[in-house]
PDB file of C-alpha atoms in Angstrom:
ATOM      1  CA  MET A   1     143.107  76.338  78.356  1.00  0.00           C
ATOM      2  CA  THR A   2     139.835  77.045  76.566  1.00  0.00           C
ATOM      3  CA  TYR A   3     138.644  74.237  74.294  1.00  0.00           C
ATOM      4  CA  LEU A   4     137.825  75.266  70.721  1.00  0.00           C
ATOM      5  CA  GLY A   5     136.303  72.820  68.277  1.00  0.00           C
ATOM      6  CA  ASN A   6     133.237  70.895  67.287  1.00  0.00           C
ATOM      7  CA  SER A   7     130.643  69.547  69.688  1.00  0.00           C
ATOM      8  CA  PRO A   8     126.986  68.490  69.292  1.00  0.00           C
ATOM      9  CA  SER A   9     125.513  71.679  70.835  1.00  0.00           C
ATOM     10  CA  CYS A  10     122.907  72.175  68.140  1.00  0.00           C
ATOM     11  CA  TYR A  11     120.444  74.333  70.089  1.00  0.00           C
ATOM     12  CA  ALA A  12     123.179  76.654  71.407  1.00  0.00           C
ATOM     13  CA  ASN A  13     124.669  77.057  67.940  1.00  0.00           C
ATOM     14  CA  THR A  14     121.246  77.659  66.415  1.00  0.00           C
ATOM     15  CA  LEU A  15     120.358  80.315  68.982  1.00  0.00           C
ATOM     16  CA  ALA A  16     123.715  82.022  68.431  1.00  0.00           C
ATOM     17  CA  MET A  17     122.955  82.130  64.691  1.00  0.00           C
ATOM     18  CA  THR A  18     119.416  83.475  65.042  1.00  0.00           C
ATOM     19  CA  LEU A  19     119.603  85.744  68.100  1.00  0.00           C
ATOM     20  CA  GLY A  20     120.976  88.685  66.158  1.00  0.00           C
ATOM     21  CA  SER A  21     123.522  89.548  68.875  1.00  0.00           C
ATOM     22  CA  PRO A  22     127.200  88.559  69.087  1.00  0.00           C
ATOM     23  CA  ILE A  23     126.761  85.885  71.754  1.00  0.00           C
ATOM     24  CA  GLY A  24     128.627  82.625  71.230  1.00  0.00           C
ATOM     25  CA  PRO A  25     127.316  79.081  71.664  1.00  0.00           C
ATOM     26  CA  PRO A  26     129.528  78.319  74.724  1.00  0.00           C
ATOM     27  CA  LEU A  27     127.927  81.161  76.682  1.00  0.00           C
ATOM     28  CA  VAL A  28     124.435  80.048  75.656  1.00  0.00           C
ATOM     29  CA  GLU A  29     125.261  76.520  76.794  1.00  0.00           C
ATOM     30  CA  VAL A  30     126.546  77.730  80.176  1.00  0.00           C
ATOM     31  CA  LEU A  31     123.407  79.796  80.784  1.00  0.00           C
ATOM     32  CA  THR A  32     121.210  76.720  80.280  1.00  0.00           C
ATOM     33  CA  SER A  33     122.864  74.986  83.294  1.00  0.00           C
ATOM     34  CA  SER A  34     123.388  71.872  81.185  1.00  0.00           C
ATOM     35  CA  ALA A  35     126.735  71.135  82.869  1.00  0.00           C
ATOM     36  CA  PHE A  36     125.297  70.559  86.329  1.00  0.00           C
ATOM     37  CA  GLY A  37     124.168  66.956  86.481  1.00  0.00           C
ATOM     38  CA  TYR A  38     123.545  63.564  84.958  1.00  0.00           C
ATOM     39  CA  GLN A  39     120.324  61.865  83.916  1.00  0.00           C
ATOM     40  CA  ARG A  40     119.249  58.612  82.299  1.00  0.00           C
ATOM     41  CA  ILE A  41     116.381  58.584  79.835  1.00  0.00           C
ATOM     42  CA  GLY A  42     115.674  54.946  79.076  1.00  0.00           C
ATOM     43  CA  PRO A  43     118.960  53.538  77.794  1.00  0.00           C
ATOM     44  CA  LEU A  44     120.398  57.001  77.104  1.00  0.00           C
ATOM     45  CA  PRO A  45     123.080  58.260  79.536  1.00  0.00           C
ATOM     46  CA  LEU A  46     123.141  62.064  79.366  1.00  0.00           C
ATOM     47  CA  PHE A  47     125.508  64.354  81.228  1.00  0.00           C
ATOM     48  CA  ASP A  48     122.910  67.028  81.950  1.00  0.00           C
ATOM     49  CA  PRO A  49     120.640  67.475  84.997  1.00  0.00           C
ATOM     50  CA  PRO A  50     117.646  65.249  85.811  1.00  0.00           C
ATOM     51  CA  GLY A  51     114.525  66.628  84.158  1.00  0.00           C
ATOM     52  CA  TRP A  52     116.517  69.077  82.025  1.00  0.00           C
ATOM     53  CA  ASP A  53     115.929  69.374  78.289  1.00  0.00           C
ATOM     54  CA  PRO A  54     117.106  71.832  75.620  1.00  0.00           C
ATOM     55  CA  ASP A  55     113.796  73.699  75.455  1.00  0.00           C
ATOM     56  CA  GLN A  56     113.868  74.403  79.190  1.00  0.00           C
ATOM     57  CA  GLY A  57     117.522  75.329  78.953  1.00  0.00           C
ATOM     58  CA  LEU A  58     116.836  77.809  76.170  1.00  0.00           C
ATOM     59  CA  ASP A  59     113.954  79.366  78.100  1.00  0.00           C
ATOM     60  CA  GLN A  60     116.279  79.816  81.067  1.00  0.00           C
ATOM     61  CA  ALA A  61     119.160  81.294  79.060  1.00  0.00           C
ATOM     62  CA  LEU A  62     116.905  83.785  77.289  1.00  0.00           C
ATOM     63  CA  ARG A  63     115.278  84.814  80.572  1.00  0.00           C
ATOM     64  CA  ILE A  64     118.666  85.382  82.203  1.00  0.00           C
ATOM     65  CA  MET A  65     119.787  87.526  79.255  1.00  0.00           C
ATOM     66  CA  GLY A  66     116.590  89.562  79.420  1.00  0.00           C
ATOM     67  CA  VAL A  67     115.586  88.509  75.910  1.00  0.00           C
ATOM     68  CA  ASP A  68     111.905  88.548  75.023  1.00  0.00           C
ATOM     69  CA  HIS A  69     110.819  86.367  72.154  1.00  0.00           C
ATOM     70  CA  GLU A  70     107.921  84.327  70.836  1.00  0.00           C
ATOM     71  CA  ARG A  71     107.842  80.545  70.811  1.00  0.00           C
ATOM     72  CA  ARG A  72     105.192  79.229  68.430  1.00  0.00           C
ATOM     73  CA  THR A  73     103.791  75.817  67.566  1.00  0.00           C
ATOM     74  CA  PHE A  74     101.115  74.845  65.057  1.00  0.00           C
ATOM     75  CA  GLU A  75      98.432  72.229  64.569  1.00  0.00           C
ATOM     76  CA  ASP A  76      98.036  72.946  60.856  1.00  0.00           C
ATOM     77  CA  PRO A  77     101.097  72.061  58.737  1.00  0.00           C
ATOM     78  CA  ASN A  78     100.075  74.545  56.046  1.00  0.00           C
ATOM     79  CA  GLU A  79      99.909  77.390  58.574  1.00  0.00           C
ATOM     80  CA  ALA A  80     103.260  76.333  60.007  1.00  0.00           C
ATOM     81  CA  LEU A  81     104.938  76.366  56.605  1.00  0.00           C
ATOM     82  CA  ALA A  82     103.349  79.647  55.560  1.00  0.00           C
ATOM     83  CA  THR A  83     104.455  81.287  58.811  1.00  0.00           C
ATOM     84  CA  LEU A  84     107.978  79.940  58.465  1.00  0.00           C
ATOM     85  CA  ARG A  85     108.171  81.231  54.901  1.00  0.00           C
ATOM     86  CA  ARG A  86     106.973  84.683  55.957  1.00  0.00           C
ATOM     87  CA  LEU A  87     109.332  84.912  58.913  1.00  0.00           C
ATOM     88  CA  THR A  88     112.425  83.980  56.889  1.00  0.00           C
ATOM     89  CA  THR A  89     111.942  87.081  54.748  1.00  0.00           C
ATOM     90  CA  GLY A  90     113.084  89.033  57.822  1.00  0.00           C
ATOM     91  CA  GLY A  91     116.043  86.841  58.727  1.00  0.00           C
ATOM     92  CA  PRO A  92     116.913  83.343  59.941  1.00  0.00           C
ATOM     93  CA  VAL A  93     114.367  81.498  62.093  1.00  0.00           C
ATOM     94  CA  PHE A  94     115.134  79.185  65.005  1.00  0.00           C
ATOM     95  CA  ALA A  95     113.388  75.864  64.346  1.00  0.00           C
ATOM     96  CA  GLY A  96     113.259  72.832  66.588  1.00  0.00           C
ATOM     97  CA  PRO A  97     113.329  70.403  68.098  1.00  0.00           C
ATOM     98  CA  LEU A  98     113.140  68.398  64.890  1.00  0.00           C
ATOM     99  CA  GLU A  99     113.518  64.653  64.371  1.00  0.00           C
ATOM    100  CA  MET A 100     117.159  64.332  63.337  1.00  0.00           C
ATOM    101  CA  GLY A 101     116.631  60.900  61.837  1.00  0.00           C
ATOM    102  CA  LEU A 102     114.427  62.427  59.123  1.00  0.00           C
ATOM    103  CA  LEU A 103     116.877  65.139  58.050  1.00  0.00           C
ATOM    104  CA  ARG A 104     117.961  63.342  54.889  1.00  0.00           C
ATOM    105  CA  HIS A 105     120.833  65.695  54.080  1.00  0.00           C
ATOM    106  CA  GLN A 106     122.676  64.084  57.011  1.00  0.00           C
ATOM    107  CA  GLU A 107     124.247  60.816  55.902  1.00  0.00           C
ATOM    108  CA  GLY A 108     122.527  57.795  57.395  1.00  0.00           C
ATOM    109  CA  SER A 109     119.376  59.693  58.374  1.00  0.00           C
ATOM    110  CA  ASP A 110     116.588  57.671  56.826  1.00  0.00           C
ATOM    111  CA  ARG A 111     114.193  56.879  59.690  1.00  0.00           C
ATOM    112  CA  PRO A 112     112.981  58.376  62.977  1.00  0.00           C
ATOM    113  CA  THR A 113     115.312  57.726  65.892  1.00  0.00           C
ATOM    114  CA  GLY A 114     113.913  60.038  68.585  1.00  0.00           C
ATOM    115  CA  ALA A 115     117.063  62.190  68.449  1.00  0.00           C
ATOM    116  CA  ASP A 116     116.370  65.923  68.669  1.00  0.00           C
ATOM    117  CA  HIS A 117     117.967  68.613  66.534  1.00  0.00           C
ATOM    118  CA  PHE A 118     117.743  72.368  65.924  1.00  0.00           C
ATOM    119  CA  VAL A 119     118.459  74.401  62.786  1.00  0.00           C
ATOM    120  CA  ALA A 120     118.399  77.992  61.566  1.00  0.00           C
ATOM    121  CA  VAL A 121     116.015  78.195  58.614  1.00  0.00           C
ATOM    122  CA  LEU A 122     117.184  80.670  55.965  1.00  0.00           C
ATOM    123  CA  ASP A 123     114.697  80.423  53.124  1.00  0.00           C
ATOM    124  CA  VAL A 124     111.507  78.605  52.145  1.00  0.00           C
ATOM    125  CA  ASP A 125     110.027  78.312  48.678  1.00  0.00           C
ATOM    126  CA  ASP A 126     107.493  76.039  47.008  1.00  0.00           C
ATOM    127  CA  ASP A 127     109.928  73.155  46.656  1.00  0.00           C
ATOM    128  CA  ARG A 128     112.586  73.246  49.339  1.00  0.00           C
ATOM    129  CA  VAL A 129     113.764  74.604  52.685  1.00  0.00           C
ATOM    130  CA  MET A 130     117.279  76.011  53.076  1.00  0.00           C
ATOM    131  CA  MET A 131     118.929  75.984  56.510  1.00  0.00           C
ATOM    132  CA  HIS A 132     122.163  76.315  58.411  1.00  0.00           C
ATOM    133  CA  ASP A 133     122.412  72.948  60.141  1.00  0.00           C
ATOM    134  CA  PRO A 134     124.937  73.240  62.999  1.00  0.00           C
ATOM    135  CA  ARG A 135     125.863  69.588  62.572  1.00  0.00           C
ATOM    136  CA  GLY A 136     128.305  70.741  59.913  1.00  0.00           C
ATOM    137  CA  HIS A 137     125.952  71.543  57.010  1.00  0.00           C
ATOM    138  CA  PRO A 138     125.766  75.247  56.067  1.00  0.00           C
ATOM    139  CA  PHE A 139     123.148  76.099  53.437  1.00  0.00           C
ATOM    140  CA  ALA A 140     121.701  72.592  53.575  1.00  0.00           C
ATOM    141  CA  THR A 141     118.503  72.070  51.616  1.00  0.00           C
ATOM    142  CA  LEU A 142     115.667  69.597  51.875  1.00  0.00           C
ATOM    143  CA  PRO A 143     112.486  69.103  49.884  1.00  0.00           C
ATOM    144  CA  THR A 144     109.700  70.857  51.764  1.00  0.00           C
ATOM    145  CA  GLU A 145     107.899  67.571  52.394  1.00  0.00           C
ATOM    146  CA  ASP A 146     110.974  66.055  54.044  1.00  0.00           C
ATOM    147  CA  PHE A 147     111.619  69.090  56.203  1.00  0.00           C
ATOM    148  CA  MET A 148     108.018  69.178  57.367  1.00  0.00           C
ATOM    149  CA  ALA A 149     108.154  65.500  58.339  1.00  0.00           C
ATOM    150  CA  ALA A 150     111.182  66.164  60.554  1.00  0.00           C
ATOM    151  CA  TRP A 151     109.808  69.423  61.954  1.00  0.00           C
ATOM    152  CA  GLY A 152     106.365  68.067  62.744  1.00  0.00           C
ATOM    153  CA  SER A 153     107.466  64.690  64.102  1.00  0.00           C
ATOM    154  CA  ASP A 154     105.953  63.421  67.359  1.00  0.00           C
ATOM    155  CA  THR A 155     109.029  61.336  68.253  1.00  0.00           C
ATOM    156  CA  ILE A 156     110.809  63.863  70.503  1.00  0.00           C
ATOM    157  CA  GLY A 157     109.739  63.005  74.033  1.00  0.00           C
ATOM    158  CA  TYR A 158     110.117  66.443  75.610  1.00  0.00           C
ATOM    159  CA  ALA A 159     108.730  68.459  72.675  1.00  0.00           C
ATOM    160  CA  ARG A 160     105.980  70.937  73.481  1.00  0.00           C
ATOM    161  CA  GLY A 161     103.722  71.114  70.435  1.00  0.00           C
ATOM    162  CA  ARG A 162     104.319  70.427  66.761  1.00  0.00           C
ATOM    163  CA  PHE A 163     106.305  72.570  64.328  1.00  0.00           C
ATOM    164  CA  PRO A 164     108.071  74.587  67.069  1.00  0.00           C
ATOM    165  CA  LEU A 165     109.935  77.787  66.241  1.00  0.00           C
ATOM    166  CA  ARG A 166     111.285  80.812  68.075  1.00  0.00           C
ATOM    167  CA  THR A 167     111.295  84.322  66.652  1.00  0.00           C
ATOM    168  CA  GLY A 168     111.181  88.004  67.530  1.00  0.00           C
ATOM    169  CA  PHE A 169     114.243  88.026  69.790  1.00  0.00           C
ATOM    170  CA  THR A 170     114.924  91.329  71.545  1.00  0.00           C
ATOM    171  CA  VAL A 171     118.394  92.640  72.353  1.00  0.00           C
ATOM    172  CA  PRO A 172     120.033  91.030  75.414  1.00  0.00           C
ATOM    173  CA  VAL A 173     120.362  93.224  78.499  1.00  0.00           C
ATOM    174  CA  GLY A 174     123.502  93.131  80.640  1.00  0.00           C
ATOM    175  CA  THR A 175     126.913  91.507  80.399  1.00  0.00           C
ATOM    176  CA  ALA A 176     128.173  87.956  80.169  1.00  0.00           C
ATOM    177  CA  GLU A 177     129.586  88.171  83.688  1.00  0.00           C
ATOM    178  CA  GLU A 178     126.219  89.296  85.062  1.00  0.00           C
ATOM    179  CA  TRP A 179     124.395  86.516  83.234  1.00  0.00           C
ATOM    180  CA  VAL A 180     126.753  83.792  84.420  1.00  0.00           C
ATOM    181  CA  ALA A 181     126.366  84.972  88.013  1.00  0.00           C
ATOM    182  CA  ALA A 182     122.581  85.109  87.614  1.00  0.00           C
ATOM    183  CA  SER A 183     122.522  81.519  86.318  1.00  0.00           C
ATOM    184  CA  LEU A 184     123.976  80.029  89.512  1.00  0.00           C
ATOM    185  CA  PRO A 185     120.707  79.769  91.509  1.00  0.00           C
ATOM    186  CA  ASP A 186     119.161  77.898  88.576  1.00  0.00           C
ATOM    187  CA  SER A 187     122.243  75.709  88.318  1.00  0.00           C
ATOM    188  CA  LEU A 188     121.925  74.835  92.008  1.00  0.00           C
ATOM    189  CA  THR A 189     118.279  73.865  91.556  1.00  0.00           C
ATOM    190  CA  TRP A 190     119.201  71.602  88.645  1.00  0.00           C
ATOM    191  CA  ALA A 191     122.243  70.149  90.420  1.00  0.00           C
ATOM    192  CA  GLU A 192     120.181  69.287  93.487  1.00  0.00           C
ATOM    193  CA  GLY A 193     117.804  67.307  91.267  1.00  0.00           C
ATOM    194  CA  ASP A 194     114.733  69.348  92.193  1.00  0.00           C
ATOM    195  CA  GLU A 195     113.426  69.143  88.617  1.00  0.00           C
ATOM    196  CA  ALA A 196     113.825  65.367  88.280  1.00  0.00           C
ATOM    197  CA  ILE A 197     110.895  63.675  86.580  1.00  0.00           C
ATOM    198  CA  PRO A 198     108.979  61.300  88.894  1.00  0.00           C
ATOM    199  CA  ASN A 199     109.406  57.604  88.078  1.00  0.00           C
ATOM    200  CA  PHE A 200     112.396  58.273  85.825  1.00  0.00           C
ATOM    201  CA  PRO A 201     115.676  56.489  86.591  1.00  0.00           C
ATOM    202  CA  PRO A 202     117.720  58.206  89.306  1.00  0.00           C
ATOM    203  CA  GLY A 203     120.163  60.879  88.233  1.00  0.00           C
ATOM    204  CA  ASN A 204     123.169  62.759  89.530  1.00  0.00           C
ATOM    205  CA  GLU A 205     125.210  60.806  92.129  1.00  0.00           C
ATOM    206  CA  GLN A 206     122.881  57.814  92.331  1.00  0.00           C
ATOM    207  CA  GLY A 207     122.488  57.597  88.579  1.00  0.00           C
ATOM    208  CA  LEU A 208     126.230  57.866  87.996  1.00  0.00           C
ATOM    209  CA  THR A 209     126.851  55.173  90.609  1.00  0.00           C
ATOM    210  CA  GLU A 210     124.403  52.864  88.847  1.00  0.00           C
ATOM    211  CA  LEU A 211     126.057  53.618  85.501  1.00  0.00           C
ATOM    212  CA  ALA A 212     129.431  52.789  87.058  1.00  0.00           C
ATOM    213  CA  GLU A 213     128.074  49.489  88.365  1.00  0.00           C
ATOM    214  CA  GLU A 214     126.692  48.596  84.940  1.00  0.00           C
ATOM    215  CA  ALA A 215     130.042  49.346  83.356  1.00  0.00           C
ATOM    216  CA  ALA A 216     131.996  47.421  86.005  1.00  0.00           C
ATOM    217  CA  THR A 217     129.817  44.339  85.509  1.00  0.00           C
ATOM    218  CA  HIS A 218     129.795  44.620  81.700  1.00  0.00           C
ATOM    219  CA  ALA A 219     126.032  45.132  81.810  1.00  0.00           C
ATOM    220  CA  LEU A 220     125.829  48.207  79.584  1.00  0.00           C
ATOM    221  CA  SER A 221     123.488  47.715  76.653  1.00  0.00           C
ATOM    222  CA  ASP A 222     124.862  48.159  73.145  1.00  0.00           C
ATOM    223  CA  LEU A 223     122.775  51.312  72.744  1.00  0.00           C
ATOM    224  CA  THR A 224     124.032  52.813  76.001  1.00  0.00           C
ATOM    225  CA  ALA A 225     127.616  52.092  75.015  1.00  0.00           C
ATOM    226  CA  ASP A 226     127.112  53.606  71.553  1.00  0.00           C
ATOM    227  CA  VAL A 227     125.601  56.787  73.005  1.00  0.00           C
ATOM    228  CA  LEU A 228     128.563  57.141  75.352  1.00  0.00           C
ATOM    229  CA  ARG A 229     131.019  56.678  72.490  1.00  0.00           C
ATOM    230  CA  ASN A 230     129.315  58.887  69.929  1.00  0.00           C
ATOM    231  CA  PHE A 231     127.584  61.619  71.914  1.00  0.00           C
ATOM    232  CA  SER A 232     127.397  61.805  75.683  1.00  0.00           C
ATOM    233  CA  LEU A 233     131.042  61.773  76.756  1.00  0.00           C
ATOM    234  CA  ARG A 234     132.277  64.449  74.375  1.00  0.00           C
ATOM    235  CA  LEU A 235     129.288  66.710  74.953  1.00  0.00           C
ATOM    236  CA  GLY A 236     129.409  66.280  78.727  1.00  0.00           C
ATOM    237  CA  ALA A 237     133.114  67.145  78.750  1.00  0.00           C
ATOM    238  CA  ARG A 238     132.598  70.195  76.516  1.00  0.00           C
ATOM    239  CA  ARG A 239     129.793  71.547  78.684  1.00  0.00           C
ATOM    240  CA  ARG A 240     131.961  71.363  81.784  1.00  0.00           C
ATOM    241  CA  SER A 241     134.919  72.921  80.025  1.00  0.00           C
ATOM    242  CA  ASP A 242     132.784  75.855  78.890  1.00  0.00           C
ATOM    243  CA  ALA A 243     131.229  76.252  82.354  1.00  0.00           C
ATOM    244  CA  ALA A 244     134.647  76.146  84.013  1.00  0.00           C
ATOM    245  CA  ASP A 245     135.869  78.922  81.702  1.00  0.00           C
ATOM    246  CA  ALA A 246     132.785  81.072  82.303  1.00  0.00           C
ATOM    247  CA  LEU A 247     133.086  80.668  86.087  1.00  0.00           C
ATOM    248  CA  HIS A 248     136.750  81.656  86.305  1.00  0.00           C
ATOM    249  CA  ASN A 249     135.797  84.245  88.941  1.00  0.00           C
ATOM    250  CA  VAL A 250     134.607  81.393  91.186  1.00  0.00           C
ATOM    251  CA  PRO A 251     137.848  79.355  91.321  1.00  0.00           C
ATOM    252  CA  GLU A 252     136.650  76.457  93.485  1.00  0.00           C
ATOM    253  CA  LEU A 253     133.566  75.759  91.364  1.00  0.00           C
ATOM    254  CA  SER A 254     135.503  76.257  88.146  1.00  0.00           C
ATOM    255  CA  ALA A 255     138.154  73.761  89.225  1.00  0.00           C
ATOM    256  CA  LEU A 256     135.562  71.126  90.154  1.00  0.00           C
ATOM    257  CA  LEU A 257     133.821  71.463  86.783  1.00  0.00           C
ATOM    258  CA  ARG A 258     137.111  71.293  84.904  1.00  0.00           C
ATOM    259  CA  GLU A 259     138.077  68.114  86.773  1.00  0.00           C
ATOM    260  CA  GLN A 260     134.698  66.585  85.952  1.00  0.00           C
ATOM    261  CA  GLY A 261     135.245  67.486  82.310  1.00  0.00           C
ATOM    262  CA  ARG A 262     138.709  65.919  82.379  1.00  0.00           C
ATOM    263  CA  LEU A 263     137.310  62.672  83.746  1.00  0.00           C
ATOM    264  CA  ILE A 264     134.367  62.524  81.353  1.00  0.00           C
ATOM    265  CA  GLY A 265     136.338  63.494  78.253  1.00  0.00           C
ATOM    266  CA  GLY A 266     139.190  61.204  79.236  1.00  0.00           C
ATOM    267  CA  GLY A 267     136.762  58.304  79.147  1.00  0.00           C
ATOM    268  CA  GLN A 268     136.354  58.534  75.376  1.00  0.00           C
ATOM    269  CA  LEU A 269     139.140  56.063  74.611  1.00  0.00           C
ATOM    270  CA  ASP A 270     137.956  53.780  77.412  1.00  0.00           C
ATOM    271  CA  ALA A 271     134.551  53.626  75.728  1.00  0.00           C
ATOM    272  CA  ILE A 272     136.056  53.106  72.272  1.00  0.00           C
ATOM    273  CA  ASP A 273     138.234  50.283  73.639  1.00  0.00           C
ATOM    274  CA  SER A 274     135.329  48.875  75.720  1.00  0.00           C
ATOM    275  CA  ASP A 275     137.459  49.228  78.840  1.00  0.00           C
ATOM    276  CA  TRP A 276     134.434  49.308  81.080  1.00  0.00           C
ATOM    277  CA  THR A 277     136.406  48.824  84.299  1.00  0.00           C
ATOM    278  CA  ALA A 278     138.341  52.034  83.684  1.00  0.00           C
ATOM    279  CA  LEU A 279     135.177  53.865  82.666  1.00  0.00           C
ATOM    280  CA  ALA A 280     133.392  52.690  85.815  1.00  0.00           C
ATOM    281  CA  ALA A 281     136.142  54.195  87.953  1.00  0.00           C
ATOM    282  CA  ARG A 282     135.736  57.489  86.115  1.00  0.00           C
ATOM    283  CA  PHE A 283     131.977  57.580  86.653  1.00  0.00           C
ATOM    284  CA  THR A 284     132.475  56.954  90.372  1.00  0.00           C
ATOM    285  CA  GLU A 285     134.809  59.939  90.578  1.00  0.00           C
ATOM    286  CA  VAL A 286     132.403  62.086  88.553  1.00  0.00           C
ATOM    287  CA  ALA A 287     129.649  61.239  91.054  1.00  0.00           C
ATOM    288  CA  GLU A 288     131.855  62.243  93.979  1.00  0.00           C
ATOM    289  CA  LEU A 289     132.680  65.530  92.282  1.00  0.00           C
ATOM    290  CA  HIS A 290     128.992  66.244  91.711  1.00  0.00           C
ATOM    291  CA  THR A 291     128.462  66.179  95.472  1.00  0.00           C
ATOM    292  CA  GLN A 292     131.277  68.692  95.871  1.00  0.00           C
ATOM    293  CA  ILE A 293     129.820  70.891  93.120  1.00  0.00           C
ATOM    294  CA  VAL A 294     126.467  71.045  94.912  1.00  0.00           C
ATOM    295  CA  VAL A 295     128.210  72.074  98.143  1.00  0.00           C
ATOM    296  CA  ALA A 296     130.169  74.765  96.287  1.00  0.00           C
ATOM    297  CA  LEU A 297     127.031  76.092  94.614  1.00  0.00           C
ATOM    298  CA  ARG A 298     125.192  76.256  97.934  1.00  0.00           C
ATOM    299  CA  SER A 299     127.972  78.307  99.473  1.00  0.00           C
ATOM    300  CA  ILE A 300     127.922  80.728  96.533  1.00  0.00           C
ATOM    301  CA  VAL A 301     124.152  81.083  96.229  1.00  0.00           C
ATOM    302  CA  ALA A 302     123.489  81.329  99.986  1.00  0.00           C
TER     303      ALA A 302
END
């Protein structure tokens, strides 16, 4: 059964709002290959491939769909704001990554945390910025000064330039089935760990095994445990559910992804209850399934 509901897929939701074509967030997410791996960034356990980040994922999805666009960054805050204001007169503008901890319309956001976020900016005037925030805040507004602080923050590790935006999207070319098929070589590259960042903690099978060992020995930090509870497990499960649906024409791969999603999503209560032994067993199985997913991808892409 297809899952419908909320998930923290802010960049996919924002692109779906600003692309100007009827393409849903689940398809965007699948085309980024986010479901094909696991990585650890400091204390943060993330169920996406080693070296992957939302900006790279968006570049990949847009390329696969044949969409041309312009990604812009700015050194001068005044130029950035003036450009954003001008662009919103023609429609919503994709903005991000922003520093989520400085988006004050979100309860509890009062300081930088290094968490990334993306929004669709609707209108800019002298005093405030109006946006559709996919974290559940349509028509949210912020004083211009506050928005600029979040947009121009230097706290997002993977960000390329300050005040990033995307605009000028052309019409996608092709069909969803063609795009999903075309994404598989990229997914294999990500799943094999070819884009892993040197000197970062190991990802995929080795990283999941280490995470399982930490859980089994009750060595998870409080931050790691909180990220699992509040973000990583539910997003990792959703990504695999969406990918399994999109790959229904490849039954073996679809089944492996769905089983991974079942294991990851089923760990939510384990994390809430701090049942680290049960969660460790799940991570071990997820690692074993990743190996099988790589083999399946190789047979398809070959």
